[in-house]
Coordinates of C-alpha atoms in Angstrom, one line a residue:
M120 CA -109.2 -126.0 -137.2
G121 CA -106.1 -126.5 -135.1
P122 CA -105.2 -128.3 -131.9
A123 CA -107.6 -128.0 -128.9
V124 CA -106.3 -126.3 -125.8
T125 CA -106.5 -128.4 -122.9
A126 CA -104.9 -126.2 -120.0
R127 CA -107.4 -125.1 -117.6
A128 CA -110.3 -126.3 -119.8
T129 CA -113.3 -128.0 -118.5
P130 CA -114.5 -131.4 -120.0
R131 CA -117.1 -129.5 -121.8
E132 CA -114.4 -127.2 -123.3
R133 CA -112.2 -130.0 -124.1
G134 CA -114.6 -131.0 -126.8
V135 CA -116.9 -133.5 -124.8
H136 CA -120.1 -133.9 -126.2
T137 CA -122.8 -132.9 -123.9
G138 CA -126.4 -133.4 -125.2
D139 CA -126.8 -132.1 -128.4
V140 CA -124.0 -129.3 -128.0
A141 CA -120.4 -129.7 -128.3
V142 CA -117.5 -127.3 -127.6
E143 CA -114.0 -127.2 -128.5
V144 CA -111.3 -124.4 -127.6
L145 CA -108.8 -124.1 -130.6
A146 CA -105.5 -122.4 -130.5
N147 CA -105.4 -118.8 -130.6
H148 CA -108.3 -118.2 -127.9
V149 CA -111.2 -119.3 -130.5
A150 CA -114.0 -121.6 -129.2
V151 CA -116.4 -123.6 -131.6
I152 CA -119.8 -124.4 -130.4
E153 CA -121.5 -127.1 -132.6
I154 CA -125.1 -128.0 -132.9
R155 CA -125.5 -131.8 -133.2
R156 CA -128.9 -132.5 -134.4
P157 CA -128.2 -133.1 -138.1
P158 CA -129.3 -133.0 -140.8
N159 CA -131.7 -129.9 -140.0
N160 CA -130.5 -129.1 -136.5
F161 CA -134.0 -128.1 -135.2
F162 CA -133.8 -126.5 -131.8
D163 CA -135.7 -126.4 -128.7
A164 CA -135.5 -124.5 -125.5
P165 CA -133.1 -127.0 -123.7
L166 CA -130.7 -126.8 -126.7
I167 CA -130.7 -122.9 -126.7
E168 CA -130.3 -123.0 -122.9
E169 CA -127.2 -125.3 -123.3
I170 CA -125.7 -122.9 -125.9
T171 CA -126.1 -120.0 -123.5
E172 CA -124.5 -122.0 -120.5
V173 CA -121.5 -122.8 -122.9
L174 CA -121.1 -119.0 -123.7
D175 CA -121.2 -118.2 -120.0
E176 CA -118.8 -120.6 -119.0
L177 CA -116.4 -119.4 -121.9
Q178 CA -116.7 -115.8 -121.2
V179 CA -115.3 -116.1 -117.5
K180 CA -112.3 -117.9 -118.7
D181 CA -109.1 -116.9 -120.4
A182 CA -108.9 -119.6 -123.0
A183 CA -111.5 -118.2 -125.5
R184 CA -112.0 -114.7 -126.7
A185 CA -114.3 -115.2 -129.6
V186 CA -116.7 -118.1 -130.5
V187 CA -117.7 -119.9 -133.7
L188 CA -121.3 -121.1 -133.7
A189 CA -121.7 -124.0 -136.0
A190 CA -123.7 -127.0 -136.7
Q191 CA -123.3 -130.7 -137.9
G192 CA -124.8 -131.9 -141.2
K193 CA -126.4 -130.3 -144.2
H194 CA -128.2 -127.2 -142.7
F195 CA -127.1 -124.8 -140.1
C196 CA -130.7 -124.8 -138.7
A197 CA -134.2 -125.2 -140.3
G198 CA -136.1 -123.7 -137.3
A199 CA -137.7 -124.5 -134.0
D200 CA -138.9 -127.7 -132.9
F201 CA -141.8 -126.4 -130.7
A202 CA -142.7 -130.0 -129.6
G203 CA -139.6 -130.0 -127.4
T204 CA -139.3 -126.3 -126.3
S205 CA -140.1 -126.8 -122.6
G206 CA -138.2 -130.0 -121.8
A207 CA -141.4 -131.5 -120.4
A208 CA -143.4 -134.2 -121.5
E209 CA -146.8 -132.2 -122.3
V210 CA -146.7 -128.5 -122.5
S211 CA -148.9 -126.1 -124.5
P212 CA -147.5 -124.4 -127.7
D213 CA -147.4 -121.2 -126.0
E214 CA -145.8 -122.4 -123.0
G215 CA -143.0 -123.9 -125.2
A216 CA -142.7 -120.8 -127.1
R217 CA -142.3 -118.7 -123.8
A218 CA -139.6 -121.0 -122.6
L219 CA -137.7 -121.0 -125.9
Y220 CA -137.8 -117.2 -126.2
A221 CA -136.6 -116.6 -122.7
A222 CA -133.7 -118.9 -123.4
A223 CA -133.0 -117.2 -126.8
A224 CA -133.0 -113.6 -125.1
R225 CA -130.0 -114.8 -123.0
I226 CA -128.0 -115.4 -125.9
F227 CA -127.9 -111.7 -126.6
R228 CA -126.5 -111.1 -123.0
A229 CA -123.3 -113.0 -123.7
E230 CA -120.2 -111.0 -123.7
L231 CA -118.0 -112.9 -126.3
P232 CA -118.1 -112.0 -130.0
V233 CA -119.8 -114.9 -132.1
V234 CA -119.3 -115.7 -135.7
A235 CA -121.8 -118.1 -137.3
A236 CA -121.0 -120.6 -139.8
L237 CA -124.0 -121.1 -142.0
Q238 CA -123.9 -124.1 -144.4
G239 CA -127.2 -125.1 -146.0
A240 CA -130.2 -123.5 -144.8
A241 CA -131.1 -121.0 -141.9
I242 CA -134.8 -120.9 -142.0
G243 CA -137.4 -119.4 -139.8
G244 CA -136.1 -119.4 -136.2
G245 CA -132.8 -120.7 -137.5
L246 CA -132.4 -117.3 -139.3
G247 CA -133.3 -115.9 -135.8
L248 CA -130.5 -117.9 -134.2
A249 CA -127.9 -117.1 -136.9
L250 CA -128.8 -113.1 -136.2
A251 CA -128.0 -113.7 -132.6
A252 CA -124.3 -113.7 -133.7
D253 CA -122.3 -110.7 -134.3
F254 CA -121.1 -112.1 -137.8
R255 CA -122.2 -114.5 -140.4
V256 CA -120.1 -116.6 -143.0
A257 CA -121.9 -118.5 -145.6
S258 CA -121.5 -119.5 -149.4
P259 CA -123.6 -118.9 -152.6
E260 CA -125.3 -122.0 -151.9
S261 CA -126.5 -121.0 -148.4
R262 CA -130.3 -120.3 -148.0
F263 CA -132.2 -118.0 -145.9
S264 CA -135.8 -117.3 -145.3
A265 CA -138.0 -115.7 -142.6
N266 CA -140.8 -118.1 -143.9
F267 CA -143.5 -117.4 -141.1
S268 CA -145.9 -115.4 -143.4
R269 CA -146.0 -118.4 -145.8
L270 CA -146.9 -120.7 -142.8
G271 CA -149.7 -118.2 -141.6
F272 CA -147.6 -117.3 -138.6
H273 CA -145.9 -114.5 -137.1
H274 CA -141.9 -114.4 -136.9
G275 CA -140.2 -114.9 -133.7
F276 CA -136.6 -115.2 -132.0
G277 CA -136.3 -111.4 -131.8
L278 CA -136.4 -111.1 -135.6
T279 CA -138.2 -107.8 -135.1
V280 CA -135.1 -106.2 -133.9
T281 CA -132.3 -108.2 -135.5
L282 CA -133.2 -108.4 -139.0
P283 CA -133.7 -104.6 -139.6
R284 CA -130.5 -104.0 -137.9
A285 CA -128.8 -106.2 -140.4
V286 CA -130.2 -105.4 -143.7
G287 CA -132.4 -102.3 -142.9
A288 CA -136.1 -101.6 -142.4
Q289 CA -137.2 -102.0 -145.9
H290 CA -135.3 -105.1 -146.8
A291 CA -136.5 -106.5 -143.6
A292 CA -140.0 -105.8 -144.4
D293 CA -139.7 -107.4 -147.7
L294 CA -138.2 -110.6 -146.3
L295 CA -140.9 -110.8 -143.5
L296 CA -143.9 -110.1 -145.3
T297 CA -143.1 -112.2 -148.4
G298 CA -141.3 -115.1 -146.6
R299 CA -139.4 -115.5 -149.6
R300 CA -136.0 -117.5 -149.7
I301 CA -132.8 -115.9 -150.7
G302 CA -129.5 -117.4 -151.7
G303 CA -126.1 -116.5 -150.2
E304 CA -125.1 -114.0 -152.7
E305 CA -128.4 -111.8 -152.1
A306 CA -127.9 -112.3 -148.4
Y307 CA -124.4 -110.9 -148.8
R308 CA -125.5 -108.1 -150.8
L309 CA -128.2 -107.1 -148.3
G310 CA -125.7 -107.2 -145.4
L311 CA -127.4 -110.4 -143.8
V312 CA -123.8 -112.3 -144.4
D313 CA -120.5 -110.8 -143.7
R314 CA -118.1 -113.3 -145.6
L315 CA -119.1 -115.1 -148.6
V316 CA -116.9 -118.2 -149.4
E317 CA -117.1 -121.9 -151.0
T318 CA -119.2 -124.2 -149.0
S319 CA -116.4 -126.3 -148.2
E320 CA -114.6 -123.5 -146.5
I321 CA -117.4 -122.0 -144.3
R322 CA -116.3 -123.5 -141.1
S323 CA -112.7 -122.7 -141.7
A324 CA -113.3 -119.1 -142.9
A325 CA -115.6 -118.6 -139.7
V326 CA -112.7 -119.9 -137.6
E327 CA -110.3 -117.4 -139.3
F328 CA -112.7 -114.7 -138.7
A329 CA -113.1 -115.3 -135.0
R330 CA -109.1 -115.6 -135.0
E331 CA -109.2 -112.0 -136.3
L332 CA -111.4 -110.9 -133.5
A333 CA -109.3 -112.8 -130.8
T334 CA -106.2 -111.2 -131.9
A335 CA -107.5 -107.8 -131.0
A336 CA -107.2 -106.6 -127.2
P337 CA -110.0 -108.7 -125.4
L338 CA -110.9 -106.1 -123.1
A339 CA -111.3 -103.6 -125.6
V340 CA -113.3 -106.0 -127.8
R341 CA -115.9 -106.7 -125.1
S342 CA -115.9 -102.9 -124.3
I343 CA -116.6 -101.8 -128.0
R344 CA -119.1 -104.8 -128.4
K345 CA -121.0 -103.7 -125.4
T346 CA -121.3 -100.4 -126.6
L347 CA -122.5 -101.5 -130.2
R348 CA -125.1 -103.8 -128.7
A349 CA -126.1 -101.5 -126.0
G350 CA -129.8 -102.3 -125.2
L351 CA -130.1 -105.0 -127.7
A352 CA -130.8 -107.7 -125.3
D353 CA -133.6 -105.8 -123.6
E354 CA -135.0 -105.0 -127.1
V355 CA -135.1 -108.7 -128.0
A356 CA -136.7 -109.8 -124.6
K357 CA -139.5 -107.0 -125.3
A358 CA -139.9 -108.0 -129.0
T359 CA -140.0 -111.8 -128.3
E360 CA -142.9 -111.4 -125.7
H361 CA -144.7 -109.5 -128.6
E362 CA -143.8 -111.9 -131.2
R363 CA -145.2 -114.9 -128.8
S364 CA -148.4 -113.2 -128.3
E365 CA -148.9 -112.6 -131.9
Q366 CA -148.1 -116.3 -132.4
A367 CA -150.6 -117.5 -129.8
W368 CA -153.6 -116.4 -131.7
L369 CA -152.5 -116.9 -135.2
R370 CA -151.7 -120.5 -134.1
T371 CA -155.5 -121.0 -133.7
T372 CA -156.5 -119.8 -137.3
E373 CA -157.4 -121.8 -140.2
D374 CA -154.5 -120.2 -142.3
F375 CA -151.9 -121.4 -139.9
A376 CA -153.3 -125.2 -140.1
E377 CA -153.3 -124.8 -144.0
G378 CA -149.7 -123.1 -143.9
V379 CA -148.5 -126.1 -141.9
Q380 CA -150.1 -128.7 -144.1
A381 CA -149.0 -127.1 -147.4
S382 CA -145.4 -127.0 -146.1
A383 CA -145.4 -130.6 -145.1
E384 CA -147.0 -131.6 -148.6
R385 CA -144.6 -129.4 -150.3
R386 CA -147.2 -127.3 -152.0
D387 CA -148.3 -123.8 -152.3
P388 CA -150.8 -122.8 -149.5
L389 CA -154.2 -121.7 -150.1
F390 CA -155.0 -119.1 -147.4
T391 CA -158.6 -117.7 -146.9
G392 CA -157.8 -115.2 -144.2
R393 CA -159.7 -117.2 -141.6

């Protein structure tokens, strides 16, 4: 991916691993933020908060003009780890979701363009995280699913807003209501993915995409992006509050318990509508 830029870079920017997120600033004004919770890279509020802090640091410095959001291991992100969403030893699931979505909404306020490198699966909240980026690079072997309905649950991470923006209202309804899984080729046809390459080339293709963005005039890029994403962060914040409230009552249903158990047992759920 090229040599790291060390001039005027903070320890975090020079590639120092901090917690479960690492960042490296490459040549040509591209930064790579890497999630390090392989193989599935489940996220929680502290991890999302750390990503936003890195984005905040990068956008006030001259070294980075575009960002690649990547992850170690087999999958980009298989969803949220609600057991760890608050950073506290004991927290209710609803409090954990509230902390998580407050952190998630901050990503949409970042000023630098972001390209997500999506190897393996982006499932549930992992799909929501992928859609927080401006662009997505994947391979035919990549997999995507807003699988919430198959868990007896409601979607989150602002998918109410971001998924229709990416694929259109009708395709979003299909994906959310069925919870079906799609591969990289269908995701590309729907507009969920912007570049489709071989699996081994996902990271390098995402970096090259980011370099294209970084080559353009940085003030103009930020200005155009601000226009294109006007109001998006506020829409996501409002949407996640509604998503969280729906999740709260669905979490108490028998169908949710069945959906979670069926998923753990790798079988089809038997929902009863209770």
